[in-house]
XYZ file of C-alpha atoms in Angstrom:
66
model
C 11.061 -5.834 -12.830
C 8.085 -4.903 -10.664
C 7.770 -5.818 -7.019
C 4.555 -7.463 -5.765
C 2.928 -4.242 -4.545
C 3.602 -2.374 -7.772
C 2.355 -5.335 -9.789
C -0.763 -5.461 -7.612
C -1.428 -1.749 -8.163
C -1.079 -2.096 -11.912
C -3.172 -5.289 -11.967
C -6.307 -3.519 -10.775
C -8.520 -1.957 -13.407
C -9.763 0.712 -11.014
C -7.395 3.686 -11.236
C -8.545 4.964 -7.834
C -7.659 1.662 -6.148
C -4.300 1.662 -7.936
C -3.629 5.174 -6.630
C -4.591 4.141 -3.095
C -2.200 1.191 -3.255
C 0.659 3.447 -4.373
C -0.217 5.949 -1.642
C -0.297 3.147 0.931
C 3.113 1.915 -0.163
C 4.571 5.380 0.462
C 3.077 5.545 3.949
C 4.431 2.088 4.777
C 7.899 3.141 3.634
C 7.783 6.230 5.864
C 6.395 4.425 8.908
C 3.054 6.273 9.034
C 0.851 3.581 10.610
C -2.209 5.790 11.066
C -2.227 6.848 7.411
C -1.794 3.217 6.309
C -4.889 2.339 8.337
C -6.835 5.183 6.749
C -5.909 4.030 3.255
C -6.851 0.451 4.193
C -10.297 1.716 5.222
C -10.729 3.358 1.836
C -9.639 0.179 0.066
C -12.193 -1.829 2.057
C -14.928 0.641 1.091
C -14.069 -0.176 -2.510
C -14.221 -3.933 -1.825
C -10.488 -4.348 -2.298
C -8.184 -6.163 0.108
C -4.506 -5.869 -0.742
C -2.887 -9.301 -0.741
C 0.175 -9.696 1.420
C -0.021 -6.080 2.545
C 1.619 -5.476 5.894
C -0.834 -4.600 8.657
C 1.516 -2.027 10.125
C 4.753 -0.375 9.223
C 6.718 -1.668 12.192
C 7.203 -5.001 10.431
C 8.780 -3.272 7.449
C 12.460 -2.401 7.589
C 13.100 1.151 6.479
C 15.273 1.438 3.418
C 18.102 3.904 3.385
C 19.117 5.516 0.138
C 22.210 7.534 -0.497
């Protein structure tokens, strides 16, 4: 089962946009707000606005894996 972000990345036909969305997801998970903003700028240059994407990483709880 795919989550919304993964489904969104696979729904785009542009492989570069899909890669940016996956990259963005990694930065959000690690709390790298500045990098998220940089990826968002690149997405906007490609006329793509991620739906329901968090504006910053502070709103996202960090997941712990063991």
